[in-house]
GROMACS .gro file of C-alpha atoms in nm:
model
  382
    1MET     CA    1   0.013   0.010  -0.012
    2LYS     CA    2   0.182   0.326  -0.100
    3ASP     CA    3   0.094   0.670   0.153
    4LEU     CA    4  -0.016   0.937  -0.012
    5TYR     CA    5   0.030   1.341   0.077
    6ILE     CA    6  -0.193   1.523  -0.089
    7LEU     CA    7  -0.120   1.940  -0.156
    8GLY     CA    8  -0.416   2.089  -0.238
    9ALA     CA    9  -0.667   1.806  -0.165
   10ALA     CA   10  -1.003   2.032  -0.233
   11GLY     CA   11  -0.893   2.128  -0.556
   12SER     CA   12  -0.959   2.013  -0.927
   13ILE     CA   13  -0.665   1.821  -0.950
   14GLY     CA   14  -0.665   1.703  -0.552
   15SER     CA   15  -1.041   1.587  -0.596
   16GLN     CA   16  -1.007   1.387  -0.862
   17THR     CA   17  -0.713   1.217  -0.699
   18LEU     CA   18  -0.915   1.120  -0.406
   19ASP     CA   19  -1.163   1.005  -0.679
   20ILE     CA   20  -0.893   0.715  -0.780
   21VAL     CA   21  -0.811   0.682  -0.445
   22ARG     CA   22  -1.162   0.577  -0.381
   23GLU     CA   23  -1.122   0.313  -0.672
   24ASN     CA   24  -0.837   0.183  -0.560
   25LYS     CA   25  -0.833   0.164  -0.199
   26GLU     CA   26  -0.640  -0.172  -0.145
   27ALA     CA   27  -0.346   0.011  -0.314
   28PHE     CA   28  -0.366   0.392  -0.159
   29ARG     CA   29  -0.388   0.520   0.202
   30VAL     CA   30  -0.460   0.911   0.259
   31CYS     CA   31  -0.208   1.017   0.506
   32GLY     CA   32  -0.144   1.394   0.438
   33ILE     CA   33  -0.351   1.637   0.308
   34SER     CA   34  -0.360   2.034   0.290
   35VAL     CA   35  -0.723   2.183   0.248
   36GLY     CA   36  -0.800   2.538   0.137
   37ARG     CA   37  -1.069   2.792   0.191
   38ASP     CA   38  -1.372   2.511   0.202
   39LEU     CA   39  -1.424   2.422   0.552
   40LYS     CA   40  -1.702   2.190   0.503
   41LEU     CA   41  -1.568   2.005   0.194
   42ALA     CA   42  -1.244   1.979   0.427
   43GLN     CA   43  -1.400   1.800   0.681
   44GLN     CA   44  -1.569   1.569   0.452
   45ILE     CA   45  -1.259   1.435   0.315
   46ILE     CA   46  -1.132   1.441   0.691
   47ASP     CA   47  -1.447   1.261   0.763
   48GLU     CA   48  -1.379   0.988   0.464
   49PHE     CA   49  -1.014   0.920   0.456
   50ASN     CA   50  -0.897   1.004   0.856
   51PRO     CA   51  -0.546   1.137   0.723
   52ASN     CA   52  -0.301   1.174   1.007
   53ILE     CA   53  -0.198   1.524   0.926
   54VAL     CA   54  -0.429   1.838   0.824
   55CYS     CA   55  -0.255   2.161   0.713
   56PHE     CA   56  -0.500   2.434   0.672
   57ARG     CA   57  -0.473   2.732   0.527
   58ASN     CA   58  -0.495   2.978   0.838
   59LYS     CA   59  -0.479   2.904   1.185
   60ASP     CA   60  -0.796   3.009   1.308
   61ASP     CA   61  -0.938   2.737   1.081
   62ILE     CA   62  -0.804   2.494   1.301
   63ASP     CA   63  -1.067   2.585   1.578
   64LYS     CA   64  -1.308   2.464   1.308
   65ILE     CA   65  -1.286   2.153   1.205
   66THR     CA   66  -1.328   1.813   1.369
   67THR     CA   67  -0.984   1.592   1.327
   68LYS     CA   68  -0.790   1.347   1.571
   69ALA     CA   69  -0.485   1.450   1.341
   70VAL     CA   70  -0.161   1.648   1.363
   71THR     CA   71  -0.293   1.990   1.276
   72CYS     CA   72  -0.068   2.267   1.091
   73TYR     CA   73  -0.134   2.614   0.863
   74GLY     CA   74   0.028   2.795   0.632
   75ASP     CA   75   0.339   2.773   0.401
   76GLU     CA   76   0.485   2.569   0.686
   77GLY     CA   77   0.257   2.353   0.718
   78LEU     CA   78   0.293   2.227   0.351
   79ASN     CA   79   0.666   2.175   0.415
   80ALA     CA   80   0.535   1.926   0.732
   81ILE     CA   81   0.273   1.751   0.538
   82ALA     CA   82   0.581   1.720   0.248
   83THR     CA   83   0.790   1.597   0.479
   84TYR     CA   84   0.602   1.381   0.721
   85GLY     CA   85   0.644   1.041   0.795
   86GLU     CA   86   0.858   0.736   0.648
   87THR     CA   87   0.927   0.798   0.275
   88GLN     CA   88   0.928   0.421   0.158
   89ASN     CA   89   0.644   0.354  -0.037
   90SER     CA   90   0.494   0.728   0.049
   91LEU     CA   91   0.424   0.987  -0.252
   92LEU     CA   92   0.392   1.380  -0.259
   93VAL     CA   93   0.093   1.448  -0.487
   94ASN     CA   94   0.112   1.852  -0.516
   95ALA     CA   95  -0.186   1.946  -0.647
   96LEU     CA   96  -0.129   2.300  -0.531
   97VAL     CA   97  -0.206   2.601  -0.774
   98GLY     CA   98   0.055   2.905  -0.785
   99ALA     CA   99   0.447   2.963  -0.687
  100VAL     CA  100   0.314   2.849  -0.316
  101GLY     CA  101   0.346   2.496  -0.464
  102LEU     CA  102   0.733   2.524  -0.520
  103ILE     CA  103   0.946   2.477  -0.175
  104PRO     CA  104   0.697   2.213  -0.071
  105THR     CA  105   0.818   2.025  -0.344
  106VAL     CA  106   1.227   2.120  -0.261
  107TYR     CA  107   1.133   1.990   0.084
  108ALA     CA  108   0.982   1.675  -0.037
  109ILE     CA  109   1.300   1.614  -0.290
  110LYS     CA  110   1.512   1.700   0.040
  111HIS     CA  111   1.340   1.431   0.243
  112LYS     CA  112   1.357   1.113  -0.035
  113ARG     CA  113   1.033   1.167  -0.107
  114ASP     CA  114   0.890   1.054  -0.488
  115ILE     CA  115   0.691   1.339  -0.603
  116ALA     CA  116   0.374   1.294  -0.847
  117LEU     CA  117   0.350   1.700  -0.958
  118ALA     CA  118   0.045   1.913  -1.113
  119ASN     CA  119   0.174   2.253  -1.001
  120LYS     CA  120   0.300   2.370  -1.300
  121GLU     CA  121   0.481   2.692  -1.156
  122THR     CA  122   0.735   2.428  -0.960
  123LEU     CA  123   0.943   2.381  -1.282
  124VAL     CA  124   0.848   2.731  -1.468
  125MET     CA  125   1.017   2.872  -1.169
  126ALA     CA  126   1.290   2.672  -1.068
  127GLY     CA  127   1.303   2.415  -1.377
  128ASP     CA  128   1.720   2.367  -1.345
  129ILE     CA  129   1.686   2.354  -0.942
  130ILE     CA  130   1.500   2.140  -0.874
  131ASN     CA  131   1.678   1.892  -1.174
  132LYS     CA  132   1.972   1.902  -0.958
  133LEU     CA  133   1.785   1.834  -0.639
  134LEU     CA  134   1.606   1.542  -0.770
  135LYS     CA  135   1.972   1.414  -0.899
  136GLU     CA  136   2.118   1.444  -0.567
  137TYR     CA  137   1.842   1.250  -0.340
  138ASN     CA  138   1.778   1.017  -0.623
  139VAL     CA  139   1.404   1.127  -0.615
  140LYS     CA  140   1.164   1.025  -0.899
  141LEU     CA  141   0.906   1.295  -1.033
  142TYR     CA  142   0.607   1.217  -1.231
  143PRO     CA  143   0.411   1.476  -1.407
  144ILE     CA  144   0.041   1.444  -1.407
  145ASP     CA  145  -0.037   1.711  -1.674
  146SER     CA  146  -0.219   1.508  -1.895
  147GLU     CA  147   0.018   1.643  -2.209
  148HIS     CA  148   0.327   1.565  -2.018
  149SER     CA  149   0.175   1.230  -1.919
  150ALA     CA  150   0.102   1.168  -2.262
  151ILE     CA  151   0.479   1.240  -2.389
  152TRP     CA  152   0.618   1.072  -2.116
  153GLN     CA  153   0.372   0.742  -2.195
  154CYS     CA  154   0.481   0.759  -2.559
  155LEU     CA  155   0.924   0.791  -2.457
  156GLN     CA  156   0.872   0.466  -2.299
  157GLY     CA  157   1.111   0.206  -2.447
  158GLU     CA  158   1.265   0.487  -2.680
  159ASP     CA  159   1.588   0.624  -2.682
  160ILE     CA  160   1.571   1.003  -2.611
  161ASN     CA  161   1.825   1.036  -2.907
  162ASP     CA  162   1.583   0.914  -3.125
  163VAL     CA  163   1.334   1.191  -3.097
  164ALA     CA  164   1.272   1.430  -3.373
  165LYS     CA  165   0.976   1.677  -3.224
  166LEU     CA  166   0.794   1.690  -2.862
  167ILE     CA  167   0.399   1.787  -2.978
  168ILE     CA  168   0.231   1.975  -2.689
  169THR     CA  169  -0.200   1.977  -2.832
  170ALA     CA  170  -0.393   2.272  -2.714
  171SER     CA  171  -0.747   2.292  -2.701
  172GLY     CA  172  -0.756   2.631  -2.741
  173GLY     CA  173  -0.924   2.734  -2.497
  174SER     CA  174  -1.285   2.896  -2.375
  175PHE     CA  175  -1.183   3.196  -2.691
  176ARG     CA  176  -1.051   2.940  -2.957
  177ASP     CA  177  -1.335   3.129  -3.222
  178LYS     CA  178  -1.327   3.449  -3.097
  179SER     CA  179  -1.085   3.737  -3.257
  180ARG     CA  180  -0.840   3.969  -3.113
  181ASP     CA  181  -1.104   4.272  -3.117
  182GLU     CA  182  -1.378   3.992  -2.970
  183LEU     CA  183  -1.179   3.944  -2.704
  184GLU     CA  184  -1.135   4.341  -2.575
  185LYS     CA  185  -1.487   4.286  -2.397
  186VAL     CA  186  -1.499   3.927  -2.267
  187THR     CA  187  -1.588   3.844  -1.917
  188VAL     CA  188  -1.455   3.672  -1.629
  189ASN     CA  189  -1.776   3.422  -1.622
  190GLU     CA  190  -1.703   3.382  -2.053
  191ALA     CA  191  -1.388   3.287  -1.983
  192LEU     CA  192  -1.414   3.018  -1.719
  193CYS     CA  193  -1.615   2.820  -1.974
  194HIS     CA  194  -1.362   2.591  -2.086
  195PRO     CA  195  -1.492   2.388  -2.397
  196ASN     CA  196  -1.341   2.033  -2.323
  197TRP     CA  197  -1.180   2.044  -1.903
  198LYS     CA  198  -1.340   2.091  -1.625
  199MET     CA  199  -1.080   2.275  -1.419
  200GLY     CA  200  -0.959   2.511  -1.158
  201LYS     CA  201  -1.063   2.885  -1.176
  202LYS     CA  202  -0.680   3.000  -1.281
  203ILE     CA  203  -0.566   2.765  -1.527
  204THR     CA  204  -0.877   2.784  -1.726
  205ILE     CA  205  -0.804   3.138  -1.739
  206ASP     CA  206  -0.438   3.050  -1.821
  207SER     CA  207  -0.590   2.799  -2.106
  208ALA     CA  208  -0.781   3.131  -2.213
  209THR     CA  209  -0.478   3.327  -2.291
  210MET     CA  210  -0.252   3.014  -2.432
  211MET     CA  211  -0.051   3.080  -2.080
  212ASN     CA  212  -0.085   2.749  -1.972
  213LYS     CA  213   0.043   2.607  -2.253
  214GLY     CA  214   0.321   2.827  -2.235
  215PHE     CA  215   0.423   2.683  -1.908
  216GLU     CA  216   0.386   2.327  -2.082
  217VAL     CA  217   0.679   2.425  -2.280
  218ILE     CA  218   0.879   2.527  -1.999
  219GLU     CA  219   0.742   2.231  -1.848
  220ALA     CA  220   0.859   1.970  -2.093
  221TYR     CA  221   1.190   2.138  -2.116
  222HIS     CA  222   1.315   2.014  -1.793
  223LEU     CA  223   1.099   1.728  -1.791
  224PHE     CA  224   1.265   1.535  -2.105
  225HIS     CA  225   1.545   1.731  -2.135
  226LEU     CA  226   1.490   1.825  -2.537
  227PRO     CA  227   1.638   2.154  -2.688
  228LEU     CA  228   1.368   2.407  -2.703
  229ASP     CA  229   1.322   2.384  -3.063
  230LYS     CA  230   1.268   2.016  -3.021
  231ILE     CA  231   0.939   2.102  -2.789
  232THR     CA  232   0.649   2.267  -3.086
  233THR     CA  233   0.275   2.327  -3.002
  234VAL     CA  234  -0.019   2.249  -3.247
  235LEU     CA  235  -0.405   2.333  -3.158
  236HIS     CA  236  -0.626   2.049  -3.139
  237ARG     CA  237  -0.965   2.100  -3.055
  238GLU     CA  238  -1.107   1.761  -2.977
  239SER     CA  239  -0.819   1.735  -2.707
  240ILE     CA  240  -0.852   1.370  -2.759
  241VAL     CA  241  -0.487   1.334  -2.858
  242HIS     CA  242  -0.295   1.435  -2.567
  243SER     CA  243   0.032   1.519  -2.693
  244LEU     CA  244   0.249   1.355  -2.994
  245VAL     CA  245   0.631   1.240  -3.007
  246GLU     CA  246   0.786   1.264  -3.331
  247PHE     CA  247   1.044   1.015  -3.394
  248ASN     CA  248   1.384   1.148  -3.666
  249ASP     CA  249   1.239   0.908  -3.901
  250GLY     CA  250   0.896   1.099  -3.940
  251ALA     CA  251   0.743   0.824  -3.711
  252ILE     CA  252   0.494   1.018  -3.469
  253LYS     CA  253   0.318   0.831  -3.152
  254ALA     CA  254   0.048   1.013  -3.016
  255GLU     CA  255  -0.159   0.898  -2.657
  256LEU     CA  256  -0.520   0.944  -2.681
  257GLY     CA  257  -0.779   0.913  -2.432
  258GLU     CA  258  -1.121   1.075  -2.287
  259SER     CA  259  -1.108   1.438  -2.135
  260ASP     CA  260  -1.019   1.289  -1.738
  261MET     CA  261  -0.789   1.412  -1.561
  262ARG     CA  262  -0.840   1.071  -1.370
  263VAL     CA  263  -0.671   0.902  -1.610
  264PRO     CA  264  -0.307   1.102  -1.580
  265ILE     CA  265  -0.341   1.067  -1.204
  266LEU     CA  266  -0.348   0.701  -1.220
  267TYR     CA  267  -0.095   0.640  -1.458
  268ALA     CA  268   0.164   0.886  -1.237
  269LEU     CA  269   0.026   0.730  -0.899
  270MET     CA  270   0.082   0.384  -1.046
  271TYR     CA  271   0.356   0.415  -1.298
  272PRO     CA  272   0.467   0.219  -1.409
  273ASN     CA  273   0.119   0.018  -1.474
  274HIS     CA  274  -0.162   0.120  -1.598
  275LYS     CA  275  -0.426  -0.025  -1.383
  276LYS     CA  276  -0.802  -0.054  -1.466
  277TYR     CA  277  -1.054   0.249  -1.425
  278SER     CA  278  -1.399   0.325  -1.447
  279GLY     CA  279  -1.442   0.600  -1.624
  280LYS     CA  280  -1.519   0.678  -1.982
  281ARG     CA  281  -1.377   0.503  -2.282
  282LEU     CA  282  -1.247   0.688  -2.585
  283ASP     CA  283  -1.495   0.445  -2.850
  284LEU     CA  284  -1.342   0.497  -3.170
  285SER     CA  285  -1.597   0.297  -3.357
  286LEU     CA  286  -1.836   0.640  -3.339
  287GLY     CA  287  -1.576   0.800  -3.576
  288ILE     CA  288  -1.430   0.983  -3.359
  289LYS     CA  289  -1.265   1.325  -3.541
  290LEU     CA  290  -0.926   1.482  -3.493
  291SER     CA  291  -0.788   1.762  -3.627
  292PHE     CA  292  -0.499   1.990  -3.573
  293GLU     CA  293  -0.447   2.342  -3.666
  294GLU     CA  294  -0.157   2.548  -3.625
  295LEU     CA  295  -0.134   2.763  -3.295
  296SER     CA  296  -0.024   3.141  -3.378
  297GLU     CA  297   0.128   3.331  -3.149
  298GLU     CA  298  -0.010   3.612  -3.290
  299ARG     CA  299  -0.320   3.500  -3.143
  300TYR     CA  300  -0.188   3.375  -2.862
  301PRO     CA  301   0.109   3.630  -2.715
  302CYS     CA  302   0.143   3.442  -2.410
  303LEU     CA  303   0.275   3.174  -2.594
  304GLY     CA  304   0.531   3.356  -2.735
  305TYR     CA  305   0.626   3.505  -2.430
  306ALA     CA  306   0.687   3.186  -2.219
  307TYR     CA  307   0.946   3.034  -2.508
  308GLN     CA  308   1.110   3.442  -2.490
  309ALA     CA  309   1.111   3.384  -2.085
  310LEU     CA  310   1.297   3.030  -2.103
  311LYS     CA  311   1.532   3.169  -2.356
  312LYS     CA  312   1.626   3.496  -2.182
  313GLY     CA  313   1.690   3.222  -1.892
  314GLY     CA  314   1.806   3.303  -1.540
  315LEU     CA  315   1.549   3.519  -1.362
  316TYR     CA  316   1.277   3.569  -1.646
  317PRO     CA  317   1.069   3.281  -1.654
  318THR     CA  318   1.010   3.350  -1.232
  319VAL     CA  319   0.898   3.709  -1.375
  320LEU     CA  320   0.691   3.538  -1.638
  321ASN     CA  321   0.506   3.342  -1.406
  322ALA     CA  322   0.499   3.636  -1.116
  323ALA     CA  323   0.348   3.857  -1.396
  324ASN     CA  324   0.103   3.644  -1.541
  325GLU     CA  325  -0.035   3.465  -1.169
  326ALA     CA  326  -0.049   3.910  -1.054
  327ALA     CA  327  -0.261   3.945  -1.400
  328VAL     CA  328  -0.518   3.645  -1.355
  329TYR     CA  329  -0.551   3.745  -0.999
  330LEU     CA  330  -0.648   4.063  -1.109
  331PHE     CA  331  -0.859   3.986  -1.404
  332LEU     CA  332  -1.035   3.685  -1.211
  333ASN     CA  333  -1.096   3.986  -0.964
  334ASN     CA  334  -1.257   4.243  -1.216
  335ARG     CA  335  -0.946   4.512  -1.195
  336ILE     CA  336  -0.822   4.428  -1.542
  337LYS     CA  337  -0.960   4.339  -1.890
  338PHE     CA  338  -0.876   4.002  -2.032
  339LEU     CA  339  -0.613   4.165  -2.323
  340ASP     CA  340  -0.487   4.347  -2.016
  341ILE     CA  341  -0.349   4.049  -1.907
  342GLU     CA  342  -0.104   3.982  -2.182
  343LYS     CA  343   0.011   4.354  -2.176
  344ILE     CA  344   0.112   4.299  -1.794
  345ILE     CA  345   0.289   4.008  -1.913
  346TYR     CA  346   0.493   4.163  -2.204
  347GLU     CA  347   0.586   4.469  -1.967
  348GLU     CA  348   0.691   4.283  -1.698
  349ILE     CA  349   0.960   4.013  -1.931
  350ASN     CA  350   1.071   4.376  -2.074
  351GLN     CA  351   1.216   4.482  -1.780
  352ASP     CA  352   1.565   4.408  -1.677
  353TYR     CA  353   1.624   4.144  -1.415
  354ASP     CA  354   1.929   4.013  -1.581
  355MET     CA  355   2.098   3.759  -1.331
  356ILE     CA  356   2.274   3.428  -1.401
  357ASP     CA  357   2.211   3.115  -1.210
  358PRO     CA  358   1.976   3.278  -0.955
  359THR     CA  359   1.928   3.100  -0.626
  360LEU     CA  360   1.616   2.918  -0.519
  361ASP     CA  361   1.637   3.261  -0.249
  362ASP     CA  362   1.654   3.486  -0.504
  363ILE     CA  363   1.352   3.296  -0.716
  364ILE     CA  364   1.123   3.333  -0.428
  365LYS     CA  365   1.254   3.672  -0.378
  366ILE     CA  366   1.190   3.810  -0.717
  367ASN     CA  367   0.864   3.627  -0.746
  368LYS     CA  368   0.696   3.796  -0.455
  369LEU     CA  369   0.877   4.125  -0.584
  370VAL     CA  370   0.718   4.104  -0.882
  371PHE     CA  371   0.355   4.002  -0.784
  372SER     CA  372   0.306   4.234  -0.539
  373LYS     CA  373   0.443   4.529  -0.779
  374ILE     CA  374   0.146   4.431  -1.026
  375THR     CA  375  -0.104   4.411  -0.819
  376ASN     CA  376   0.000   4.679  -0.597
  377LYS     CA  377  -0.006   4.883  -0.913
  378TYR     CA  378  -0.385   4.798  -0.904
  379GLY     CA  379  -0.495   4.829  -0.568
  380GLY     CA  380  -0.341   4.516  -0.402
  381ILE     CA  381  -0.507   4.216  -0.278
  382ASN     CA  382  -0.857   4.206  -0.129
   0.00000   0.00000   0.00000
């Protein structure tokens, strides 16, 4: 039996991870969780799974919940979850959203605990540092994102030197059929209506701007250790092909399936096995349509900003993340318009943040600085 420590257990990925546990009670035990603001849901999760340790958002929340578990709170509490208990037959599922997910990942690695990673910001902000730590502490990192899981599966048994190209698919997000002019007046509620996937608010907005895909390019660079010019994207409206790998001889392998995040979660938790799952299956006999189109950086500037930040290196991926996180926060709180997101990011990544080989402390400091600078410009955080 594998012990799971789930950061973000009440969120989209965390909740779907718990669905996998419900189907595989003989395989997993939920030993630790962090929960968000929804204390009613938190209580339900605690009552059902009886974890050994629970981390709350705020200290005051602890007294509002009934539990026999060890309790903690805040950022230090997340680190406590990441390092709690024995590491043998255990796994940290990092399903946090935003920069807050980086440090618990580092703590888990230094605790020699393997990680199933859904937190994009960990690799976007500090991919080089994370890879060094993974090697130093001999820890494995399993991607949960459907795109990276697809590439990971396509690469099984292959020589990385035979790979010509990684092709990351994108649905196009909530506004894929709108012109640039039409984007001027779109609302938050419209942006949160993703055509294919059910996700959290931030990642749904990131999908609409295509920054999500830019982050995935950066993640793929750090996960699969290929040059940036071998990592491409393509618009695939149906979200059936979750990504592809093209080889030197022109052959292409793809991973297909329903738009269900539980499938890549299950693979990360059960690797290297493909365990049975009760969800909906893709039925090719029904006549599945697959279409592919260019993913234009002119239409989706944020995708280009991600390539730009990674090429510049140093602190620029962190600046990219912080500017995006701040801009999305402002948009979700109706402080700015949708197209202002990309304007804010563009302005920030073209500032002078030159620093070669930044430390983890440098990254954390700049991320907070950029986020605060942008949000304060528009009235601060509520």
